[in-house]
mmCIF file of C-alpha atoms and ligand atoms in Angstrom:
data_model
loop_
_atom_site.group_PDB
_atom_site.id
_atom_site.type_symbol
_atom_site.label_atom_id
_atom_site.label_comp_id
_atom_site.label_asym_id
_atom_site.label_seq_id
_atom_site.Cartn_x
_atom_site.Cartn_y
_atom_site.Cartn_z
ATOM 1 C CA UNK A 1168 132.968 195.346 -15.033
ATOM 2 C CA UNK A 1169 129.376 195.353 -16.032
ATOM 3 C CA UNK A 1170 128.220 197.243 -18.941
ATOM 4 C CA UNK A 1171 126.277 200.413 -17.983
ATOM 5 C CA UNK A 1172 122.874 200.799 -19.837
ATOM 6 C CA UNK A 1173 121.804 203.216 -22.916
ATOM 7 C CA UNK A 1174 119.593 204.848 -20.611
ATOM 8 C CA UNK A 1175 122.157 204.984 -17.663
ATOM 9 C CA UNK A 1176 124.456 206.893 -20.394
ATOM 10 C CA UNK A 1177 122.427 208.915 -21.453
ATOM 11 C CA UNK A 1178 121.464 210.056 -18.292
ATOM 12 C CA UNK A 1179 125.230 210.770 -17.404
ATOM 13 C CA UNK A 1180 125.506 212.486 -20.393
ATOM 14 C CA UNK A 1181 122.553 215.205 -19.611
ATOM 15 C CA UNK A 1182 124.034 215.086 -15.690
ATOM 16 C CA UNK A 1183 127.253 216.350 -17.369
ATOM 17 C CA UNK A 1184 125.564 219.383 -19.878
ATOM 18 C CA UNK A 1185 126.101 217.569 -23.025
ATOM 19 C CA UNK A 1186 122.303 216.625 -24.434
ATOM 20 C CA UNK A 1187 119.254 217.835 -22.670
ATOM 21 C CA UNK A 1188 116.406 215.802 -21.852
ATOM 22 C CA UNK A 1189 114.450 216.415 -24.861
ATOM 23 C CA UNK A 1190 117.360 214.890 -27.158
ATOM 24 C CA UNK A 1191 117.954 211.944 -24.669
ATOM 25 C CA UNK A 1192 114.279 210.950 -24.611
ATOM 26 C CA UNK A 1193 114.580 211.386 -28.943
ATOM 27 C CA UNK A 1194 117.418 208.645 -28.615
ATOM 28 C CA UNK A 1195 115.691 206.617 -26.452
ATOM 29 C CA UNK A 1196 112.625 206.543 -28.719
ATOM 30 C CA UNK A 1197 114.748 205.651 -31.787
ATOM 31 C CA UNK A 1198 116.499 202.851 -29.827
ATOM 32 C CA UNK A 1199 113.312 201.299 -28.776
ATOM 33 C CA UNK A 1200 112.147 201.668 -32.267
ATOM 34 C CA UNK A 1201 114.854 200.141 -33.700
ATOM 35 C CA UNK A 1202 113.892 197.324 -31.230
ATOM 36 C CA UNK A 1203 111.170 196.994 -32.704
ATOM 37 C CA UNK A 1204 112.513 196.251 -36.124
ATOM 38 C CA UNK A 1205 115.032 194.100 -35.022
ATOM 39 C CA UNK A 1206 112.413 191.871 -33.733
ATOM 40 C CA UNK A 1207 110.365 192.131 -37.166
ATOM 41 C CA UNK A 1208 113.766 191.433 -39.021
ATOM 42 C CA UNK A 1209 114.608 188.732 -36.297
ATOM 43 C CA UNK A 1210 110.900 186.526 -37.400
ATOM 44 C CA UNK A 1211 111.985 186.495 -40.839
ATOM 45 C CA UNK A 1212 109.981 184.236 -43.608
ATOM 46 C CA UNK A 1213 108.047 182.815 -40.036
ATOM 47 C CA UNK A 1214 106.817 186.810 -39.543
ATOM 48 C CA UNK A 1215 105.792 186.896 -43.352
ATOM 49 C CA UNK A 1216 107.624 190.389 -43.250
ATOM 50 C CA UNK A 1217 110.410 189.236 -46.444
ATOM 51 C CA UNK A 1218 110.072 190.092 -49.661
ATOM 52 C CA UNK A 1219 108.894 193.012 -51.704
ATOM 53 C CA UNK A 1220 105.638 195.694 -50.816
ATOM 54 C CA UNK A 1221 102.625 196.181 -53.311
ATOM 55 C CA UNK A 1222 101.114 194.186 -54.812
ATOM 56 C CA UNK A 1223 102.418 190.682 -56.623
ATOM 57 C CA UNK A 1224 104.418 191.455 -59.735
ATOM 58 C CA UNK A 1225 103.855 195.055 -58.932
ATOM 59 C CA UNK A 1226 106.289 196.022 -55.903
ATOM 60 C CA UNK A 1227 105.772 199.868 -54.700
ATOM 61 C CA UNK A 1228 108.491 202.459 -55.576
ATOM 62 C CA UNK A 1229 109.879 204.987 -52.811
ATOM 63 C CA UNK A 1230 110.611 208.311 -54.192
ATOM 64 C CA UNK A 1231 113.984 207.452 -55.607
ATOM 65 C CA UNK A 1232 112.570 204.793 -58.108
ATOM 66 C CA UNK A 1233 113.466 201.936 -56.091
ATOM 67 C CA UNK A 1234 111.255 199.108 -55.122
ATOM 68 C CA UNK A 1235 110.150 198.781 -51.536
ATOM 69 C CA UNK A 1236 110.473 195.564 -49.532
ATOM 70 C CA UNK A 1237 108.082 194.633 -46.900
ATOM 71 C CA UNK A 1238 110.614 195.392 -44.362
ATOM 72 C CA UNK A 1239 111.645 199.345 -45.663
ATOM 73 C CA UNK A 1240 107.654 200.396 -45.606
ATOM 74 C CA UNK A 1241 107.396 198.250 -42.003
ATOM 75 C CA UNK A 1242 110.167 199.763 -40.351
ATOM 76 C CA UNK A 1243 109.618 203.387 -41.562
ATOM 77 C CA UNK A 1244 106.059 202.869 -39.849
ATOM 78 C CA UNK A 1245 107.342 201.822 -36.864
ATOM 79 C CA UNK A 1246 109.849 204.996 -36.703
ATOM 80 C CA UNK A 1247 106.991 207.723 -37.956
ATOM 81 C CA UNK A 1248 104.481 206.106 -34.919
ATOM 82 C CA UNK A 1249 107.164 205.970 -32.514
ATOM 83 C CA UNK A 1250 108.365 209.248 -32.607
ATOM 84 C CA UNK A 1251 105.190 211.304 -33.233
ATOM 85 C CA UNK A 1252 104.086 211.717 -30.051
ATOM 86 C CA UNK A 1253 106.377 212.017 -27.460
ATOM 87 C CA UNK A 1254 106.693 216.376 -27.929
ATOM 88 C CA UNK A 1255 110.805 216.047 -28.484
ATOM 89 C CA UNK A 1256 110.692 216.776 -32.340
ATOM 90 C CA UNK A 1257 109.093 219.426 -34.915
ATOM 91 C CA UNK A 1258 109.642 217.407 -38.122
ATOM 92 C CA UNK A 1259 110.591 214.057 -39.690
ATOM 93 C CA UNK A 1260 112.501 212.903 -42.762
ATOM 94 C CA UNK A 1261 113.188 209.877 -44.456
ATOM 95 C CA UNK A 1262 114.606 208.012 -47.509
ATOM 96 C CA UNK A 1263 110.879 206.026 -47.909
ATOM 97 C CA UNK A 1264 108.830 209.822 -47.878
ATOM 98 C CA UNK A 1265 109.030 211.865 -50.758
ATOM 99 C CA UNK A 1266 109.034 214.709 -48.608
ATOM 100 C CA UNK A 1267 109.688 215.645 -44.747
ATOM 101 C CA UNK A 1268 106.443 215.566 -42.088
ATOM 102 C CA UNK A 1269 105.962 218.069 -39.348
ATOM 103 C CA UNK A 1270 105.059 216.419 -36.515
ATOM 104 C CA UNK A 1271 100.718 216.419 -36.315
ATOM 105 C CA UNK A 1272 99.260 219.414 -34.690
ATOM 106 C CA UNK A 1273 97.290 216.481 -32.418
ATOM 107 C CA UNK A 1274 100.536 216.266 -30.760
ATOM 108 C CA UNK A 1275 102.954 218.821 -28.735
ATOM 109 C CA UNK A 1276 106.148 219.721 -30.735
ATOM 110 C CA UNK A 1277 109.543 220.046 -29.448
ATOM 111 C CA UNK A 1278 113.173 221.347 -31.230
ATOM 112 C CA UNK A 1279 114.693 218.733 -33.283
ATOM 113 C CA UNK A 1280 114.443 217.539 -36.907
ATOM 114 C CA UNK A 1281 114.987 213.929 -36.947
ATOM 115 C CA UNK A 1282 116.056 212.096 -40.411
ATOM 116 C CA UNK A 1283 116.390 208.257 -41.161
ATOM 117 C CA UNK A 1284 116.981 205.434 -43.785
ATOM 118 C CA UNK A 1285 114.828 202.858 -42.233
ATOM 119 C CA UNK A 1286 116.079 200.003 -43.021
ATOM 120 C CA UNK A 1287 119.466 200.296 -45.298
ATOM 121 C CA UNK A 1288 120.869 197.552 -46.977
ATOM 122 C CA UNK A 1289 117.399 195.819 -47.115
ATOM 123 C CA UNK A 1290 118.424 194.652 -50.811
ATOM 124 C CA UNK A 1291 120.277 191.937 -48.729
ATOM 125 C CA UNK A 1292 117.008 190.986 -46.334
ATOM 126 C CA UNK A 1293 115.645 187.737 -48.493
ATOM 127 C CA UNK A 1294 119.176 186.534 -48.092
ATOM 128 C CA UNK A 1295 119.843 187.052 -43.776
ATOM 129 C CA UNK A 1296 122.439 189.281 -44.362
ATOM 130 C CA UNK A 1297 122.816 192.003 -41.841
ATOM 131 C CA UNK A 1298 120.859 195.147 -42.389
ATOM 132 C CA UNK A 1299 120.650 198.359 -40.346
ATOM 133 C CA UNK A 1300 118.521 201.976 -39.354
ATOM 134 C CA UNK A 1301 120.641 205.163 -40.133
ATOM 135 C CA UNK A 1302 119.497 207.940 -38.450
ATOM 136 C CA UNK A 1303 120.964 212.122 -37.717
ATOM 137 C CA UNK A 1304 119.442 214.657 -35.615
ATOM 138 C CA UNK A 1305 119.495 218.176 -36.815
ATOM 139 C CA UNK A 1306 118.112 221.304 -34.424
ATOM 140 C CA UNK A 1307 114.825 222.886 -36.136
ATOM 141 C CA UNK A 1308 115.323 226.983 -36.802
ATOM 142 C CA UNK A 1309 114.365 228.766 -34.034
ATOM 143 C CA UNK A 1310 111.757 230.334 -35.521
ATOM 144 C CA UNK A 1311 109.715 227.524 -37.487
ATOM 145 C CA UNK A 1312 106.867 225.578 -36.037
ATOM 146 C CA UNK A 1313 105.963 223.349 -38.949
ATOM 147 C CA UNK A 1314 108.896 222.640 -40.565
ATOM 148 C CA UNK A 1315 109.355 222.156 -44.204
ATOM 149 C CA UNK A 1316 112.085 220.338 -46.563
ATOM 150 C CA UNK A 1317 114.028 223.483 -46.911
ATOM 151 C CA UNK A 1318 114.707 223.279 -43.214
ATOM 152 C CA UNK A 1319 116.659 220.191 -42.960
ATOM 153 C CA UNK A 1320 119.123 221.099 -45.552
ATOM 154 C CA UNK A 1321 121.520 221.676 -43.112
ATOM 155 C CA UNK A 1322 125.158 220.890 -43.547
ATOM 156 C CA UNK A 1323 126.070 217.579 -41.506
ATOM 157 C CA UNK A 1324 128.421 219.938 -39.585
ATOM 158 C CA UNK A 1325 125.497 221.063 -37.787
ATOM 159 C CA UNK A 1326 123.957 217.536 -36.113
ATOM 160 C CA UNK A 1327 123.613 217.264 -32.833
ATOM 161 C CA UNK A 1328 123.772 213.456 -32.961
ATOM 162 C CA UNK A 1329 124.055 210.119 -35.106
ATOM 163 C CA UNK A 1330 123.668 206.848 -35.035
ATOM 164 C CA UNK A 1331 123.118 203.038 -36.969
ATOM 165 C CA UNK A 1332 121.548 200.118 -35.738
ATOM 166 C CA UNK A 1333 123.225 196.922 -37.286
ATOM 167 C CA UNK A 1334 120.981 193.863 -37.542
ATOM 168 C CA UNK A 1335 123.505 191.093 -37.246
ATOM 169 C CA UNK A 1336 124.207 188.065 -35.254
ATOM 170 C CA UNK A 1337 123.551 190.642 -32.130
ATOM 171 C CA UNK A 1338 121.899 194.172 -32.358
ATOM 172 C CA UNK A 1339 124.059 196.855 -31.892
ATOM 173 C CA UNK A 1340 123.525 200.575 -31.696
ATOM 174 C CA UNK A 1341 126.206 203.151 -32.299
ATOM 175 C CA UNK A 1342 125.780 206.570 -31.428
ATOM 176 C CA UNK A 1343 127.515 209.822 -31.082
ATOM 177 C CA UNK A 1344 126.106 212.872 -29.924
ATOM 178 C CA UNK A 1345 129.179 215.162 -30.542
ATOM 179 C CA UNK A 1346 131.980 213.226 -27.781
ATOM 180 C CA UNK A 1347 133.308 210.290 -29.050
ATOM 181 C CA UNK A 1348 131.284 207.616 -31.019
ATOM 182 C CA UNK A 1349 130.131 204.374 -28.701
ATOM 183 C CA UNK A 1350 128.724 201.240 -29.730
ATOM 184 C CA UNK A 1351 126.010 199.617 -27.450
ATOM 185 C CA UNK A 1352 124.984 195.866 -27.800
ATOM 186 C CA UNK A 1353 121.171 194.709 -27.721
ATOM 187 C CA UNK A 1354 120.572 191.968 -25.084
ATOM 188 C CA UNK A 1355 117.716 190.606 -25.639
ATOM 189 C CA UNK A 1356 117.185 189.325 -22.769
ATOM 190 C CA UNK A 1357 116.463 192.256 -20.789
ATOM 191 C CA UNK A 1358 115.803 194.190 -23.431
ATOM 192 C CA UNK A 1359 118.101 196.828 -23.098
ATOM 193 C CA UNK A 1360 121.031 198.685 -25.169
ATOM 194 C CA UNK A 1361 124.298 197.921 -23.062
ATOM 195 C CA UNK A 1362 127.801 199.825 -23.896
ATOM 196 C CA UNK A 1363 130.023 197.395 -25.169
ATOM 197 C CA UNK A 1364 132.674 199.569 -26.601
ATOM 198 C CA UNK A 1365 133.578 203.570 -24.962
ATOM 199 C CA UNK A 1366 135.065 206.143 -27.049
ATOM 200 C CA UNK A 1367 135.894 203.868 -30.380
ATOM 201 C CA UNK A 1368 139.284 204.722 -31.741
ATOM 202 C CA UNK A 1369 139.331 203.542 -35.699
ATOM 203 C CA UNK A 1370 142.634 203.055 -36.520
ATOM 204 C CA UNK A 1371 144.256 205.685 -38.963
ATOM 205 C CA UNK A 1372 145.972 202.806 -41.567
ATOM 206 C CA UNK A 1373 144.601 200.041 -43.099
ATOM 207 C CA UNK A 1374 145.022 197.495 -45.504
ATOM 208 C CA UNK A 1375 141.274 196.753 -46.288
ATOM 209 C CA UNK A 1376 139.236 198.714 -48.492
ATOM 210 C CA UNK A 1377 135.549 198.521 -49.413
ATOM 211 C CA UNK A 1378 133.827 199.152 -53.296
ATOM 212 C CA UNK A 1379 131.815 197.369 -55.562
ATOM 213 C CA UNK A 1380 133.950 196.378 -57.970
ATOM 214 C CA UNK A 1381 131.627 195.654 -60.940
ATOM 215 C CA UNK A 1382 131.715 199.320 -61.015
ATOM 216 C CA UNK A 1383 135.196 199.690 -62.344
ATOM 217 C CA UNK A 1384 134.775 200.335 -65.731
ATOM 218 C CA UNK A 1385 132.487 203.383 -64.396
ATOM 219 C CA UNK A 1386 134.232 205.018 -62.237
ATOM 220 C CA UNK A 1387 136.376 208.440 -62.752
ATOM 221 C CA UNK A 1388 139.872 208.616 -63.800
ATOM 222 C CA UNK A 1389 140.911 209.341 -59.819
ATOM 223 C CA UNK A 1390 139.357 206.259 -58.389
ATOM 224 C CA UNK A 1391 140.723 204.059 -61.372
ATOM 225 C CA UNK A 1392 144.133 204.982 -60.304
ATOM 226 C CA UNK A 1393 143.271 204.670 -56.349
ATOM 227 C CA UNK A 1394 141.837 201.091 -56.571
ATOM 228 C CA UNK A 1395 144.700 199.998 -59.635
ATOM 229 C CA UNK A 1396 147.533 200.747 -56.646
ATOM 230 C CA UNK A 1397 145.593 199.277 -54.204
ATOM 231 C CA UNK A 1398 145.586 196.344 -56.136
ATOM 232 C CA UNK A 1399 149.311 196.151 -57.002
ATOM 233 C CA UNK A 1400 149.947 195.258 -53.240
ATOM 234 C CA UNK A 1401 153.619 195.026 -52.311
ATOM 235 C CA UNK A 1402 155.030 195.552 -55.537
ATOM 236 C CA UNK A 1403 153.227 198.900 -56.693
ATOM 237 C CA UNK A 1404 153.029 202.569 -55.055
ATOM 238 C CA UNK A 1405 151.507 202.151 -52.323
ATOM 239 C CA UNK A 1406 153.841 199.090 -51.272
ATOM 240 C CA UNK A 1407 151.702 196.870 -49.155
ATOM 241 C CA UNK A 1408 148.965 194.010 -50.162
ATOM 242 C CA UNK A 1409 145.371 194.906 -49.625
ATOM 243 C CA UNK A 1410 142.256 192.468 -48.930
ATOM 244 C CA UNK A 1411 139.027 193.549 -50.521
ATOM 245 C CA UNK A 1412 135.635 193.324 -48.144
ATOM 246 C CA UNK A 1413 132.134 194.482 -49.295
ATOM 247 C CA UNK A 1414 129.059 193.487 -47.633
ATOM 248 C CA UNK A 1415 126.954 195.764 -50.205
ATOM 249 C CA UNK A 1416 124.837 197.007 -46.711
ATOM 250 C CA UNK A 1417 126.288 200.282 -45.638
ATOM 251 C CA UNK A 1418 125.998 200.015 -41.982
ATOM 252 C CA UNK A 1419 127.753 196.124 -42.364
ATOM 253 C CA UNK A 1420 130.332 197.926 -44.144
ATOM 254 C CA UNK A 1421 130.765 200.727 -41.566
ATOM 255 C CA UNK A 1422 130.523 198.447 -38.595
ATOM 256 C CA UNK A 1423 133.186 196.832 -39.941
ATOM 257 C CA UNK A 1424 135.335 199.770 -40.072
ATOM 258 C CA UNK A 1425 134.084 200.902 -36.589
ATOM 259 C CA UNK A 1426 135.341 197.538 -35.537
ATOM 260 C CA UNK A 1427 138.865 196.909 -37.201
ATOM 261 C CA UNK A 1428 139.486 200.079 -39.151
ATOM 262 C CA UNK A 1429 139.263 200.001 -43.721
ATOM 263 C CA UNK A 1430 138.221 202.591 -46.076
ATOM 264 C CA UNK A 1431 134.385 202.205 -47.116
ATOM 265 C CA UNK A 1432 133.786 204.120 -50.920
ATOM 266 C CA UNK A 1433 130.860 204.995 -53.329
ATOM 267 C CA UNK A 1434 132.421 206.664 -55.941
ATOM 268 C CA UNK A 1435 130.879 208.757 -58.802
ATOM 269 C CA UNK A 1436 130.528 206.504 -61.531
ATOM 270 C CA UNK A 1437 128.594 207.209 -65.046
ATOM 271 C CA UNK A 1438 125.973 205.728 -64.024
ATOM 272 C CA UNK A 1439 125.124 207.368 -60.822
ATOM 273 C CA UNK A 1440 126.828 210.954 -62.130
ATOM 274 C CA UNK A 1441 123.912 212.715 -62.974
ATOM 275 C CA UNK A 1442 122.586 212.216 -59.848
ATOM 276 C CA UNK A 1443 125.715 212.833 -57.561
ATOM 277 C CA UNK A 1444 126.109 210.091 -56.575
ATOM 278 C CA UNK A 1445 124.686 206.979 -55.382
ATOM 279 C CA UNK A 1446 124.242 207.448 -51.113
ATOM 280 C CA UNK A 1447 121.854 209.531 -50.090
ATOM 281 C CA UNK A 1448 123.591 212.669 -47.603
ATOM 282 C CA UNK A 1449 121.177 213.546 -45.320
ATOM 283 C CA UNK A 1450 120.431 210.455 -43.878
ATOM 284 C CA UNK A 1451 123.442 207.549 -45.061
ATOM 285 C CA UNK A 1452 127.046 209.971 -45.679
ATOM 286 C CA UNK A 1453 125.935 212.719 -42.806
ATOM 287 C CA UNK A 1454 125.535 210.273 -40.232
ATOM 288 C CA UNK A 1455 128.272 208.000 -40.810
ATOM 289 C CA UNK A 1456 130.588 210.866 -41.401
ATOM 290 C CA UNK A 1457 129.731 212.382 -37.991
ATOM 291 C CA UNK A 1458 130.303 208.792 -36.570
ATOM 292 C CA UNK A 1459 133.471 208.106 -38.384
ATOM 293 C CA UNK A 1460 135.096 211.439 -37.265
ATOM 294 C CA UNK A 1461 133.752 211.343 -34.096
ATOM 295 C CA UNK A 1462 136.026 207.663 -33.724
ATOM 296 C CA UNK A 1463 139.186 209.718 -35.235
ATOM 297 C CA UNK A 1464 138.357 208.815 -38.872
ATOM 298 C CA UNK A 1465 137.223 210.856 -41.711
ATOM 299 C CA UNK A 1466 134.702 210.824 -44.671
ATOM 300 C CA UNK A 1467 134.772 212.663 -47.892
ATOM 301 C CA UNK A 1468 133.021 213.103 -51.035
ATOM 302 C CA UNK A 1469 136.712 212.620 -52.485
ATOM 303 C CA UNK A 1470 136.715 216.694 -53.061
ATOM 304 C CA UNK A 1471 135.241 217.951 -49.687
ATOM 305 C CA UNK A 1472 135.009 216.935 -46.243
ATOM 306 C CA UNK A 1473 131.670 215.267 -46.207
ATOM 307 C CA UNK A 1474 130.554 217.083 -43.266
ATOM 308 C CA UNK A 1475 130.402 220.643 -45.401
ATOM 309 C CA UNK A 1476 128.762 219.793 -47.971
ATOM 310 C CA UNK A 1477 126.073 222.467 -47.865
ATOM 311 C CA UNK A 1478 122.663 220.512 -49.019
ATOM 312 C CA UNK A 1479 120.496 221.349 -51.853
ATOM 313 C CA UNK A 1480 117.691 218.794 -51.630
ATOM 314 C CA UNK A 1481 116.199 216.364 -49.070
ATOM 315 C CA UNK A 1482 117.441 213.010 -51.296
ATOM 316 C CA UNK A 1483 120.615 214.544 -52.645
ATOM 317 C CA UNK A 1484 123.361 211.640 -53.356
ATOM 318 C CA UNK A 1485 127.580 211.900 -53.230
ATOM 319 C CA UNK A 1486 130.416 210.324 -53.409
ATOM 320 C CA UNK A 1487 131.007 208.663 -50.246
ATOM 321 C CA UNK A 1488 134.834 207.606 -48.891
ATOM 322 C CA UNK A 1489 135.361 207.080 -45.568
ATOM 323 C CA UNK A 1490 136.873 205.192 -42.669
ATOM 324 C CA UNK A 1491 140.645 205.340 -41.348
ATOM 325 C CA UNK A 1492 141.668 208.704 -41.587
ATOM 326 C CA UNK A 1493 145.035 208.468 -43.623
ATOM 327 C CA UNK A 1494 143.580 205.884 -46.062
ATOM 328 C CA UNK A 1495 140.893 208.165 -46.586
ATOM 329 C CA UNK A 1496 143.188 211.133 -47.417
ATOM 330 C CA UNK A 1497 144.831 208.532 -50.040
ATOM 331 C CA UNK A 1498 141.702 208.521 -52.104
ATOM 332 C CA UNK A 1499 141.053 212.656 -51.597
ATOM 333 C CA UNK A 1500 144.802 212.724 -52.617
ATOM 334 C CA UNK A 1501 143.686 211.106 -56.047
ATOM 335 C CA UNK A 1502 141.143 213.207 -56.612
ATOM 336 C CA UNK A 1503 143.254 216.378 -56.057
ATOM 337 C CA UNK A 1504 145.926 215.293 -58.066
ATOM 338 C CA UNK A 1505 143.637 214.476 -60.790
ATOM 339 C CA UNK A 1506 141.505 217.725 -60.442
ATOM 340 C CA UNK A 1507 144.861 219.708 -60.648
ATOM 341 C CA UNK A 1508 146.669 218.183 -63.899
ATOM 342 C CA UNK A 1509 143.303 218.409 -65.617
HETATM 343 P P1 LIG B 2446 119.358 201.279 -49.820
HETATM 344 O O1 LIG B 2446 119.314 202.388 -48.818
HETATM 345 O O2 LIG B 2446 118.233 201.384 -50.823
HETATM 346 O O3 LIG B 2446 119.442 199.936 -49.190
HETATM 347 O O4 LIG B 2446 120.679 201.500 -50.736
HETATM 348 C C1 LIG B 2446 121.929 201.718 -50.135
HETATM 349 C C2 LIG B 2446 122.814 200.528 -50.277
HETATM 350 C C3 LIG B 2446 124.008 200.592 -49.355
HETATM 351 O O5 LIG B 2446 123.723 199.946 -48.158
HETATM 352 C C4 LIG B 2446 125.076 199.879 -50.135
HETATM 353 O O6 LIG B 2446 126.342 200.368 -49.823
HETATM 354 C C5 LIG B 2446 124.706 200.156 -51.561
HETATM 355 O O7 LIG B 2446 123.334 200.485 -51.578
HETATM 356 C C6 LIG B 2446 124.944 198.962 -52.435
HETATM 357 O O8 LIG B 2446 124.535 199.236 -53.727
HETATM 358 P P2 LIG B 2446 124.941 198.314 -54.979
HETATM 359 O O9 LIG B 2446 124.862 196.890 -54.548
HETATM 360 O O10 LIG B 2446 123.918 198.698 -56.008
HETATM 361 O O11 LIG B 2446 126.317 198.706 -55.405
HETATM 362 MG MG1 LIG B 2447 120.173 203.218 -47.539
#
């Protein structure tokens, strides 16, 4: 049977009462954004787009203290234009912007608060490894017209949709808006997002898991003892071998576990611990949590179900595990057992 289009589900989807058409016109002007960076990413060193922004020997720093490649400052451009003027949102956020931007008073406003890391992973650009857009839709308060930080710290309970671009061998979107998560492949051809996979089903075991092990000697007592079974196989507690598969790219990471089930973690570590964490909620755990659950997984921050975490700043970071749900409650188990001998 041939695919149906992004635009052909979306449709269906506001036929059937689930998104209006301001939200599906908000998805379809990510998805064409993300487009556009895929192209960008696609040129590579021929486009002159790899390699860090600023100035030679002097790369520019995003708010978190991290040094901006071409690509990051590119692709957030492309999402701020894109989405500015087309009257579906009041407000954007995003891991390159210190803080959140109503939308201009040049241009109509609509309901929704739209948040993004533009281009995660892009450590991994120079070297052609896949990268991807995380983005999650939040409604703005009913009463605000210019919308300021405070209003996006909403728990990731409250998103009305999510999704990640991966840009791999193909181009795939995955998306959710609240039934079922659905993964839609780029062909280029055409130009159009076509549904490649319905209602995603990660499985609930799994022998894979997902860290960066140069961490180890960081991490908390909980997550030494997870990853120490894991790595016992057969022989030790948990009395089955597990293969080890990190990408270091988030959205590679995930898509894997969309695709064949795993656990993906970012533990606290001392490093990381006095800021939380090292992912960013809003706009990297929120999203893929909704995803993940949305395909029968879960996500935690090891303590809490990721999606409650109630949000106390725009750039907030936390311990990230997720994936297939009873691995997942493995690591929380940890944790809990830990928390409660302590
Ligand atoms: P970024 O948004 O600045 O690219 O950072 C997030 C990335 C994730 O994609 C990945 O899981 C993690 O950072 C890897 O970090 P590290 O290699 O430092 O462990
Ligand atoms: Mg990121």
């Amino acid at each position: 049977m041939k695919p149906i289009s992004l635009t052909r589900y979306l449709i269906e989807e506001q036929h059937a009462g689930r998104i209006n058409a301001d939200l599906r016109l908000l998805i379809e002007v990510v998805a064409r954004a993300c487009k556009t960076i895929s192209i960008a990413i696609g040129k590579g060193a021929l486009g002159g787009v790899l390699g860090d922004a600023g100035s030679p020997g002097a790369a520019s720093m995003n708010i978190q203290g991290e040094a901006q490649k071409k690509l990051d400052v590119l692709s957030n451009d492309i999402l701020l234009e894109a989405n500015a003027w087309g009257g579906h949102l009041a407000g954007l956020a995003s891991e390159e912007m210190d803080h959140s931007q109503p939308i201009p008073d040049a241009f109509q406003r609509g309901n929704y608060l739209l948040l993004f890391d533009p281009l995660d992973g892009s450590s991994n650009i120079d070297v052609n490894i896949s990268v991807g857009t995380i983005f999650s839709v939040l409604r703005c308060p009913d009463d605000v017209t210019a919308p300021g930080d405070e209003h996006f710290l909403q728990p990731g309970n409250t998103q009305v949709c999510a999704g990640y671009t991966t840009y791999g061998p193909s181009t795939m979107l995955v998306l959710t808006v609240g039934h079922g998560t659905h993964v839609f492949t780029l062909d280029r051809e055409i130009g159009s997002f076509m549904m490649t996979r319905r209602d995603v089903q990660v499985p609930a075991e799994t022998k894979e898991f997902a860290v960066n092990m140069s961490n180890q000697r960081f991490w908390e007592a909980p997550m030494q003892r997870y990853v120490d079974d894991l790595l016992q196989g057969k022989q030790g507690p948990r009395g089955k071998d597990f293969n080890m598969r990190w990408v270091a790219s988030m959205v590679a990471d995930v898509h894997r576990i969309i695709t064949r089930g795993g656990i993906f973690s970012y533990p606290l570590d001392s490093k990381c611990r006095d800021k939380g964490g090292k992912l960013r909620l809003m706009y990297e755990a929120n999203p893929m949590a909704f995803i993940i659950e949305q395909a029968g997984g879960a996500a935690s921050t090891g303590r809490q179900r990721m999606l409650d975490v109630q949000p106390t700043g725009l750039h907030q970071r936390v311990p990230v595990f997720l994936g297939s749900r009873d691995e997942v409650e493995q690591a929380v188990r940890y944790h809990r057992e830990h928390d409660a001998e302590s």
